[in-house]
PDB file of C-alpha atoms in Angstrom:
ATOM      1  CA  VAL A   1       3.106   4.153  -5.528  1.00 59.00           C
ATOM      2  CA  LYS A   2       6.240   5.835  -6.437  1.00 69.00           C
ATOM      3  CA  SER A   3       4.871   7.863  -9.440  1.00 77.00           C
ATOM      4  CA  GLU A   4       1.793   8.885  -7.296  1.00 85.00           C
ATOM      5  CA  GLY A   5       3.892   9.503  -3.896  1.00 86.00           C
ATOM      6  CA  PRO A   6       5.529  12.981  -4.992  1.00 89.00           C
ATOM      7  CA  LYS A   7       1.767  14.334  -6.108  1.00 92.00           C
ATOM      8  CA  LEU A   8       0.539  13.596  -2.555  1.00 95.00           C
ATOM      9  CA  VAL A   9       3.354  15.566  -0.675  1.00 96.00           C
ATOM     10  CA  PRO A  10       1.205  18.911  -0.403  1.00 97.00           C
ATOM     11  CA  PHE A  11      -1.718  16.898   1.036  1.00 98.00           C
ATOM     12  CA  PHE A  12       1.074  15.567   3.747  1.00 98.00           C
ATOM     13  CA  LYS A  13       2.059  18.765   4.463  1.00 98.00           C
ATOM     14  CA  ALA A  14      -1.421  20.511   4.625  1.00 98.00           C
ATOM     15  CA  THR A  15      -2.685  17.263   6.760  1.00 98.00           C
ATOM     16  CA  CYS A  16       0.576  18.484   9.385  1.00 98.00           C
ATOM     17  CA  VAL A  17      -0.590  22.233   9.391  1.00 98.00           C
ATOM     18  CA  TYR A  18      -4.035  21.005  10.654  1.00 98.00           C
ATOM     19  CA  PHE A  19      -2.592  18.940  13.085  1.00 98.00           C
ATOM     20  CA  VAL A  20       0.334  21.507  14.295  1.00 98.00           C
ATOM     21  CA  LEU A  21      -2.446  24.469  14.308  1.00 97.00           C
ATOM     22  CA  TRP A  22      -4.910  22.324  16.389  1.00 97.00           C
ATOM     23  CA  LEU A  23      -7.225  24.839  16.142  1.00 96.00           C
ATOM     24  CA  PRO A  24      -9.825  25.226  18.818  1.00 93.00           C
ATOM     25  CA  THR A  25     -13.333  24.301  17.878  1.00 91.00           C
ATOM     26  CA  SER A  26     -15.101  26.445  20.078  1.00 89.00           C
ATOM     27  CA  SER A  27     -14.450  29.577  18.077  1.00 89.00           C
ATOM     28  CA  PRO A  28     -15.271  28.486  14.445  1.00 94.00           C
ATOM     29  CA  SER A  29     -14.105  30.745  11.727  1.00 96.00           C
ATOM     30  CA  TRP A  30     -13.522  31.022   8.183  1.00 96.00           C
ATOM     31  CA  PHE A  31      -9.579  30.461   8.927  1.00 97.00           C
ATOM     32  CA  SER A  32     -10.401  26.908  10.500  1.00 97.00           C
ATOM     33  CA  ALA A  33     -12.452  26.158   7.973  1.00 97.00           C
ATOM     34  CA  LEU A  34      -9.805  26.888   5.450  1.00 98.00           C
ATOM     35  CA  ILE A  35      -7.124  25.022   7.602  1.00 98.00           C
ATOM     36  CA  LYS A  36      -9.377  21.679   8.024  1.00 98.00           C
ATOM     37  CA  CYS A  37     -10.447  21.480   4.364  1.00 98.00           C
ATOM     38  CA  LEU A  38      -6.927  22.315   2.966  1.00 98.00           C
ATOM     39  CA  PRO A  39      -5.931  18.557   2.618  1.00 98.00           C
ATOM     40  CA  ILE A  40      -9.024  17.969   0.778  1.00 98.00           C
ATOM     41  CA  PHE A  41      -8.216  20.792  -1.509  1.00 98.00           C
ATOM     42  CA  CYS A  42      -4.729  19.169  -2.150  1.00 98.00           C
ATOM     43  CA  LEU A  43      -6.448  16.077  -3.134  1.00 98.00           C
ATOM     44  CA  TRP A  44      -8.443  17.646  -5.457  1.00 97.00           C
ATOM     45  CA  VAL A  45      -5.324  19.221  -6.818  1.00 97.00           C
ATOM     46  CA  PHE A  46      -3.922  15.442  -6.569  1.00 96.00           C
ATOM     47  CA  LEU A  47      -6.463  14.439  -9.287  1.00 96.00           C
ATOM     48  CA  LEU A  48      -6.283  17.327 -11.635  1.00 96.00           C
ATOM     49  CA  ALA A  49      -2.484  16.829 -11.890  1.00 93.00           C
ATOM     50  CA  HIS A  50      -3.533  13.668 -13.734  1.00 91.00           C
ATOM     51  CA  GLY A  51      -4.919  15.687 -16.410  1.00 91.00           C
ATOM     52  CA  ILE A  52      -8.466  16.956 -17.666  1.00 92.00           C
ATOM     53  CA  ASN A  53      -8.698  14.689 -20.278  1.00 92.00           C
ATOM     54  CA  PHE A  54      -8.346  11.705 -17.844  1.00 91.00           C
ATOM     55  CA  LEU A  55     -10.897  12.807 -15.601  1.00 92.00           C
ATOM     56  CA  VAL A  56     -13.100  13.385 -18.320  1.00 91.00           C
ATOM     57  CA  SER A  57     -12.849  10.019 -20.031  1.00 90.00           C
ATOM     58  CA  HIS A  58     -13.104   7.945 -16.574  1.00 91.00           C
ATOM     59  CA  ARG A  59     -15.994   8.394 -14.904  1.00 92.00           C
ATOM     60  CA  SER A  60     -15.056   6.777 -11.630  1.00 94.00           C
ATOM     61  CA  ALA A  61     -11.860   9.390 -11.313  1.00 96.00           C
ATOM     62  CA  SER A  62     -14.244  12.322 -11.793  1.00 96.00           C
ATOM     63  CA  ARG A  63     -16.732  10.965  -9.331  1.00 97.00           C
ATOM     64  CA  ILE A  64     -14.304  10.356  -6.888  1.00 98.00           C
ATOM     65  CA  LEU A  65     -12.894  14.262  -7.623  1.00 98.00           C
ATOM     66  CA  ALA A  66     -16.774  15.199  -6.973  1.00 98.00           C
ATOM     67  CA  GLY A  67     -17.236  13.574  -3.809  1.00 98.00           C
ATOM     68  CA  LEU A  68     -13.851  15.320  -2.428  1.00 98.00           C
ATOM     69  CA  ILE A  69     -15.830  18.394  -3.166  1.00 98.00           C
ATOM     70  CA  PHE A  70     -18.748  17.622  -1.431  1.00 98.00           C
ATOM     71  CA  SER A  71     -16.627  15.957   1.061  1.00 98.00           C
ATOM     72  CA  ALA A  72     -14.696  19.975   1.662  1.00 98.00           C
ATOM     73  CA  LEU A  73     -18.494  21.789   1.743  1.00 98.00           C
ATOM     74  CA  GLY A  74     -19.460  18.909   4.634  1.00 98.00           C
ATOM     75  CA  ASP A  75     -16.133  19.893   6.404  1.00 98.00           C
ATOM     76  CA  ALA A  76     -16.790  23.617   6.439  1.00 97.00           C
ATOM     77  CA  PHE A  77     -20.459  23.019   7.727  1.00 97.00           C
ATOM     78  CA  LEU A  78     -19.268  20.871  10.116  1.00 97.00           C
ATOM     79  CA  ILE A  79     -17.219  23.746  11.429  1.00 96.00           C
ATOM     80  CA  TRP A  80     -20.174  25.462  12.245  1.00 96.00           C
ATOM     81  CA  GLN A  81     -22.127  22.556  13.661  1.00 94.00           C
ATOM     82  CA  GLU A  82     -22.831  23.800  17.001  1.00 91.00           C
ATOM     83  CA  GLN A  83     -24.648  26.642  14.860  1.00 92.00           C
ATOM     84  CA  GLY A  84     -27.109  24.185  13.378  1.00 93.00           C
ATOM     85  CA  TYR A  85     -25.264  22.977  10.199  1.00 96.00           C
ATOM     86  CA  PHE A  86     -24.798  19.733  11.307  1.00 96.00           C
ATOM     87  CA  ILE A  87     -27.449  18.020   9.174  1.00 96.00           C
ATOM     88  CA  HIS A  88     -25.946  20.140   6.460  1.00 97.00           C
ATOM     89  CA  GLY A  89     -22.733  18.598   6.887  1.00 98.00           C
ATOM     90  CA  LEU A  90     -24.334  15.327   7.170  1.00 97.00           C
ATOM     91  CA  LEU A  91     -26.284  15.592   3.795  1.00 98.00           C
ATOM     92  CA  MET A  92     -22.997  16.522   1.842  1.00 98.00           C
ATOM     93  CA  PHE A  93     -21.159  13.527   3.025  1.00 98.00           C
ATOM     94  CA  ALA A  94     -23.947  11.633   2.051  1.00 98.00           C
ATOM     95  CA  ILE A  95     -23.823  12.592  -1.404  1.00 98.00           C
ATOM     96  CA  THR A  96     -20.224  11.689  -1.098  1.00 98.00           C
ATOM     97  CA  HIS A  97     -20.405   8.641  -0.479  1.00 98.00           C
ATOM     98  CA  ILE A  98     -23.053   7.932  -3.237  1.00 98.00           C
ATOM     99  CA  LEU A  99     -20.555   9.328  -5.518  1.00 98.00           C
ATOM    100  CA  TYR A 100     -17.959   7.207  -4.161  1.00 98.00           C
ATOM    101  CA  SER A 101     -20.302   4.199  -4.353  1.00 98.00           C
ATOM    102  CA  SER A 102     -20.940   5.218  -8.024  1.00 97.00           C
ATOM    103  CA  ALA A 103     -17.065   5.435  -9.081  1.00 96.00           C
ATOM    104  CA  PHE A 104     -16.665   1.874  -7.223  1.00 96.00           C
ATOM    105  CA  GLY A 105     -19.351   0.394  -9.379  1.00 94.00           C
ATOM    106  CA  MET A 106     -21.634  -2.476  -9.194  1.00 94.00           C
ATOM    107  CA  LYS A 107     -18.898  -5.225 -10.557  1.00 91.00           C
ATOM    108  CA  PRO A 108     -18.062  -7.728  -8.806  1.00 90.00           C
ATOM    109  CA  LEU A 109     -21.358  -7.965  -6.975  1.00 92.00           C
ATOM    110  CA  ASP A 110     -20.086 -10.096  -4.055  1.00 93.00           C
ATOM    111  CA  LEU A 111     -23.258 -10.651  -2.113  1.00 95.00           C
ATOM    112  CA  LYS A 112     -21.278 -12.109   0.805  1.00 94.00           C
ATOM    113  CA  ALA A 113     -19.489  -8.833   1.501  1.00 94.00           C
ATOM    114  CA  GLY A 114     -22.514  -7.143   1.081  1.00 96.00           C
ATOM    115  CA  LEU A 115     -24.410  -9.144   3.576  1.00 97.00           C
ATOM    116  CA  LEU A 116     -21.274  -8.543   5.904  1.00 96.00           C
ATOM    117  CA  MET A 117     -21.346  -4.644   5.402  1.00 97.00           C
ATOM    118  CA  GLY A 118     -25.595  -5.021   5.935  1.00 98.00           C
ATOM    119  CA  VAL A 119     -24.587  -6.704   9.656  1.00 98.00           C
ATOM    120  CA  VAL A 120     -22.127  -4.341  10.244  1.00 97.00           C
ATOM    121  CA  SER A 121     -24.339  -1.443   9.478  1.00 98.00           C
ATOM    122  CA  SER A 122     -27.302  -2.963  11.252  1.00 98.00           C
ATOM    123  CA  SER A 123     -25.517  -3.558  14.437  1.00 98.00           C
ATOM    124  CA  CYS A 124     -24.296   0.153  14.504  1.00 98.00           C
ATOM    125  CA  TYR A 125     -27.540   1.733  13.921  1.00 98.00           C
ATOM    126  CA  ALA A 126     -29.377  -0.871  16.545  1.00 98.00           C
ATOM    127  CA  PHE A 127     -26.609   0.454  18.997  1.00 98.00           C
ATOM    128  CA  LEU A 128     -27.346   4.262  18.038  1.00 98.00           C
ATOM    129  CA  TYR A 129     -30.906   3.893  18.032  1.00 98.00           C
ATOM    130  CA  SER A 130     -31.649   4.348  21.766  1.00 96.00           C
ATOM    131  CA  TYR A 131     -29.740   7.554  21.545  1.00 97.00           C
ATOM    132  CA  LEU A 132     -31.502   9.251  18.957  1.00 97.00           C
ATOM    133  CA  SER A 133     -34.504  11.134  18.380  1.00 95.00           C
ATOM    134  CA  GLY A 134     -36.316  13.246  16.481  1.00 95.00           C
ATOM    135  CA  PRO A 135     -35.427  13.938  12.597  1.00 96.00           C
ATOM    136  CA  PHE A 136     -32.124  11.956  13.581  1.00 97.00           C
ATOM    137  CA  THR A 137     -33.800   8.679  13.746  1.00 97.00           C
ATOM    138  CA  TYR A 138     -34.128   8.138  10.130  1.00 97.00           C
ATOM    139  CA  LEU A 139     -31.423  10.468   9.042  1.00 97.00           C
ATOM    140  CA  VAL A 140     -28.819   8.634  10.730  1.00 98.00           C
ATOM    141  CA  ALA A 141     -30.333   5.371   9.579  1.00 98.00           C
ATOM    142  CA  VAL A 142     -30.282   6.747   5.754  1.00 98.00           C
ATOM    143  CA  TYR A 143     -26.708   7.963   6.141  1.00 98.00           C
ATOM    144  CA  ILE A 144     -25.355   4.511   7.728  1.00 98.00           C
ATOM    145  CA  ALA A 145     -27.269   2.743   4.936  1.00 98.00           C
ATOM    146  CA  LEU A 146     -25.392   4.619   2.515  1.00 98.00           C
ATOM    147  CA  ILE A 147     -21.812   4.234   3.852  1.00 98.00           C
ATOM    148  CA  GLY A 148     -22.584   0.941   4.468  1.00 98.00           C
ATOM    149  CA  PHE A 149     -23.089   0.598   0.427  1.00 98.00           C
ATOM    150  CA  MET A 150     -19.901   2.428  -0.304  1.00 98.00           C
ATOM    151  CA  GLY A 151     -18.318   0.194   2.043  1.00 97.00           C
ATOM    152  CA  TRP A 152     -19.576  -2.748   0.387  1.00 97.00           C
ATOM    153  CA  ARG A 153     -18.482  -1.819  -3.120  1.00 96.00           C
ATOM    154  CA  ALA A 154     -14.821  -0.962  -1.704  1.00 96.00           C
ATOM    155  CA  VAL A 155     -14.877  -4.363  -0.184  1.00 94.00           C
ATOM    156  CA  ALA A 156     -16.244  -5.890  -3.291  1.00 94.00           C
ATOM    157  CA  GLY A 157     -13.845  -4.962  -5.553  1.00 90.00           C
ATOM    158  CA  VAL A 158     -10.731  -6.415  -4.072  1.00 89.00           C
ATOM    159  CA  GLN A 159     -11.155  -9.802  -4.679  1.00 76.00           C
ATOM    160  CA  LEU A 160      -8.284 -11.296  -2.371  1.00 64.00           C
ATOM    161  CA  CYS A 161      -9.478 -15.024  -2.768  1.00 63.00           C
ATOM    162  CA  ASN A 162      -9.574 -14.755  -6.869  1.00 64.00           C
ATOM    163  CA  ASP A 163      -5.826 -12.907  -6.451  1.00 58.00           C
ATOM    164  CA  LEU A 164      -7.166 -10.253  -8.834  1.00 64.00           C
ATOM    165  CA  TRP A 165      -6.837  -7.734  -6.286  1.00 72.00           C
ATOM    166  CA  THR A 166      -4.563  -4.513  -7.567  1.00 83.00           C
ATOM    167  CA  TRP A 167      -3.250  -2.076  -4.708  1.00 86.00           C
ATOM    168  CA  THR A 168      -5.262   1.096  -5.894  1.00 88.00           C
ATOM    169  CA  LYS A 169      -8.855  -1.327  -5.033  1.00 90.00           C
ATOM    170  CA  LEU A 170      -6.739  -2.319  -1.749  1.00 93.00           C
ATOM    171  CA  SER A 171      -6.565   1.331  -1.058  1.00 94.00           C
ATOM    172  CA  ALA A 172     -10.239   1.938  -2.017  1.00 95.00           C
ATOM    173  CA  CYS A 173     -11.217  -0.895   0.809  1.00 96.00           C
ATOM    174  CA  VAL A 174      -8.940   0.414   3.593  1.00 97.00           C
ATOM    175  CA  GLY A 175     -10.026   3.912   2.806  1.00 98.00           C
ATOM    176  CA  ALA A 176     -13.980   2.994   3.053  1.00 98.00           C
ATOM    177  CA  MET A 177     -13.366   1.229   6.127  1.00 98.00           C
ATOM    178  CA  LEU A 178     -11.270   4.070   7.851  1.00 98.00           C
ATOM    179  CA  PHE A 179     -13.950   6.355   6.676  1.00 98.00           C
ATOM    180  CA  MET A 180     -16.565   4.469   8.247  1.00 98.00           C
ATOM    181  CA  VAL A 181     -14.443   4.395  11.583  1.00 98.00           C
ATOM    182  CA  SER A 182     -14.226   7.990  11.327  1.00 98.00           C
ATOM    183  CA  ASP A 183     -18.007   8.303  11.101  1.00 98.00           C
ATOM    184  CA  LEU A 184     -18.844   5.748  14.040  1.00 98.00           C
ATOM    185  CA  THR A 185     -16.522   7.982  16.078  1.00 98.00           C
ATOM    186  CA  ILE A 186     -18.525  11.371  15.193  1.00 97.00           C
ATOM    187  CA  ALA A 187     -21.762   9.368  16.108  1.00 98.00           C
ATOM    188  CA  LEU A 188     -20.596   7.803  19.021  1.00 98.00           C
ATOM    189  CA  ASN A 189     -19.534  11.242  20.054  1.00 97.00           C
ATOM    190  CA  GLU A 190     -22.039  13.237  19.018  1.00 96.00           C
ATOM    191  CA  PHE A 191     -25.580  11.349  20.193  1.00 97.00           C
ATOM    192  CA  CYS A 192     -23.920   8.650  23.060  1.00 97.00           C
ATOM    193  CA  PHE A 193     -21.156   9.762  25.061  1.00 96.00           C
ATOM    194  CA  PRO A 194     -17.816  11.337  24.773  1.00 96.00           C
ATOM    195  CA  VAL A 195     -15.029   9.665  23.029  1.00 97.00           C
ATOM    196  CA  PRO A 196     -11.629   9.782  24.426  1.00 97.00           C
ATOM    197  CA  TYR A 197      -9.283  11.822  22.046  1.00 97.00           C
ATOM    198  CA  SER A 198     -12.437  11.983  19.566  1.00 97.00           C
ATOM    199  CA  ARG A 199     -11.367  14.464  17.447  1.00 97.00           C
ATOM    200  CA  PHE A 200      -8.041  12.966  16.882  1.00 98.00           C
ATOM    201  CA  ILE A 201      -9.506   9.461  15.979  1.00 98.00           C
ATOM    202  CA  ILE A 202     -11.897  11.398  13.532  1.00 98.00           C
ATOM    203  CA  MET A 203      -9.565  13.796  11.762  1.00 98.00           C
ATOM    204  CA  ALA A 204      -6.834  10.878  10.965  1.00 98.00           C
ATOM    205  CA  THR A 205      -9.067   8.499   9.809  1.00 98.00           C
ATOM    206  CA  TYR A 206     -10.997  10.699   7.834  1.00 98.00           C
ATOM    207  CA  TYR A 207      -7.707  12.430   6.204  1.00 98.00           C
ATOM    208  CA  ALA A 208      -6.069   9.043   5.620  1.00 98.00           C
ATOM    209  CA  ALA A 209      -9.414   7.286   3.936  1.00 98.00           C
ATOM    210  CA  GLN A 210      -9.926  10.510   1.707  1.00 98.00           C
ATOM    211  CA  MET A 211      -5.965  10.003   0.582  1.00 98.00           C
ATOM    212  CA  LEU A 212      -6.575   6.494   0.099  1.00 97.00           C
ATOM    213  CA  ILE A 213      -9.993   6.835  -1.755  1.00 98.00           C
ATOM    214  CA  ALA A 214      -8.332   9.523  -3.992  1.00 97.00           C
ATOM    215  CA  LEU A 215      -5.360   7.147  -4.837  1.00 95.00           C
ATOM    216  CA  SER A 216      -7.833   4.620  -5.977  1.00 94.00           C
ATOM    217  CA  ALA A 217      -8.919   6.932  -8.673  1.00 93.00           C
ATOM    218  CA  VAL A 218      -5.353   6.368 -10.629  1.00 87.00           C
ATOM    219  CA  GLU A 219      -6.454   2.412 -10.903  1.00 65.00           C
ATOM    220  CA  THR A 220      -7.813   3.121 -14.854  1.00 50.00           C
ATOM    221  CA  ARG A 221      -4.687   4.854 -15.748  1.00 50.00           C
ATOM    222  CA  ASP A 222      -2.420   1.927 -14.354  1.00 46.00           C
ATOM    223  CA  GLU A 223      -4.380  -0.240 -16.691  1.00 48.00           C
ATOM    224  CA  GLU A 224      -4.099   1.603 -19.467  1.00 46.00           C
ATOM    225  CA  ASP A 225      -0.021   1.984 -18.936  1.00 47.00           C
ATOM    226  CA  PHE A 226      -0.143  -1.844 -18.468  1.00 42.00           C
ATOM    227  CA  ARG A 227      -1.540  -2.243 -22.179  1.00 43.00           C
ATOM    228  CA  LYS A 228       0.665   0.161 -23.826  1.00 47.00           C
ATOM    229  CA  ARG A 229       3.696  -1.559 -21.974  1.00 43.00           C
ATOM    230  CA  SER A 230       2.212  -5.032 -23.283  1.00 42.00           C
TER     231      SER A 230
END
């Protein structure tokens, strides 16, 4: 944590800039898109700071970086969601969840965690279903399935019961859960009813989620350092 913390300082500063400026969503602009995406850009730099060779040789890290790139595109589209770009943002984040799921991998399988995430995802969609119409009826279903799958792979990697967890795997798990909270808040606010302080909840959990998932990318590097010391 001590070695990675300083690399995250630009991210924390950019996040503070976003919340201090708190630009109104009623007047979207390229400047507001830049301010919203700036913390994600800083996470790109955080991963790139570990070296191109590290990213090339470790697929999980490169896929998380790719996920962050699509996340920034999704953030930009959602700035203009009132102008009809909500579905575009949804698509970008759907790709992000596919990339994150791929980065987390399929081992260990942990079917119990998969069943739990399936129940949670199904319950969320069952609640939202009556509020959905048109293409969103199936688009939201697919999106929830993808983020639920991503959550399953993040939770499965922790293995608390077997005492095999690491801080980076735990950060991936917590990050995935926060991402789900952020997206559920968006869905409730967009399709169901106004959520008090929705924008703050959405962005605070979203930025925290992205930071924790980016941190999980250094897992393979930690393992290499441990082997070298041994």
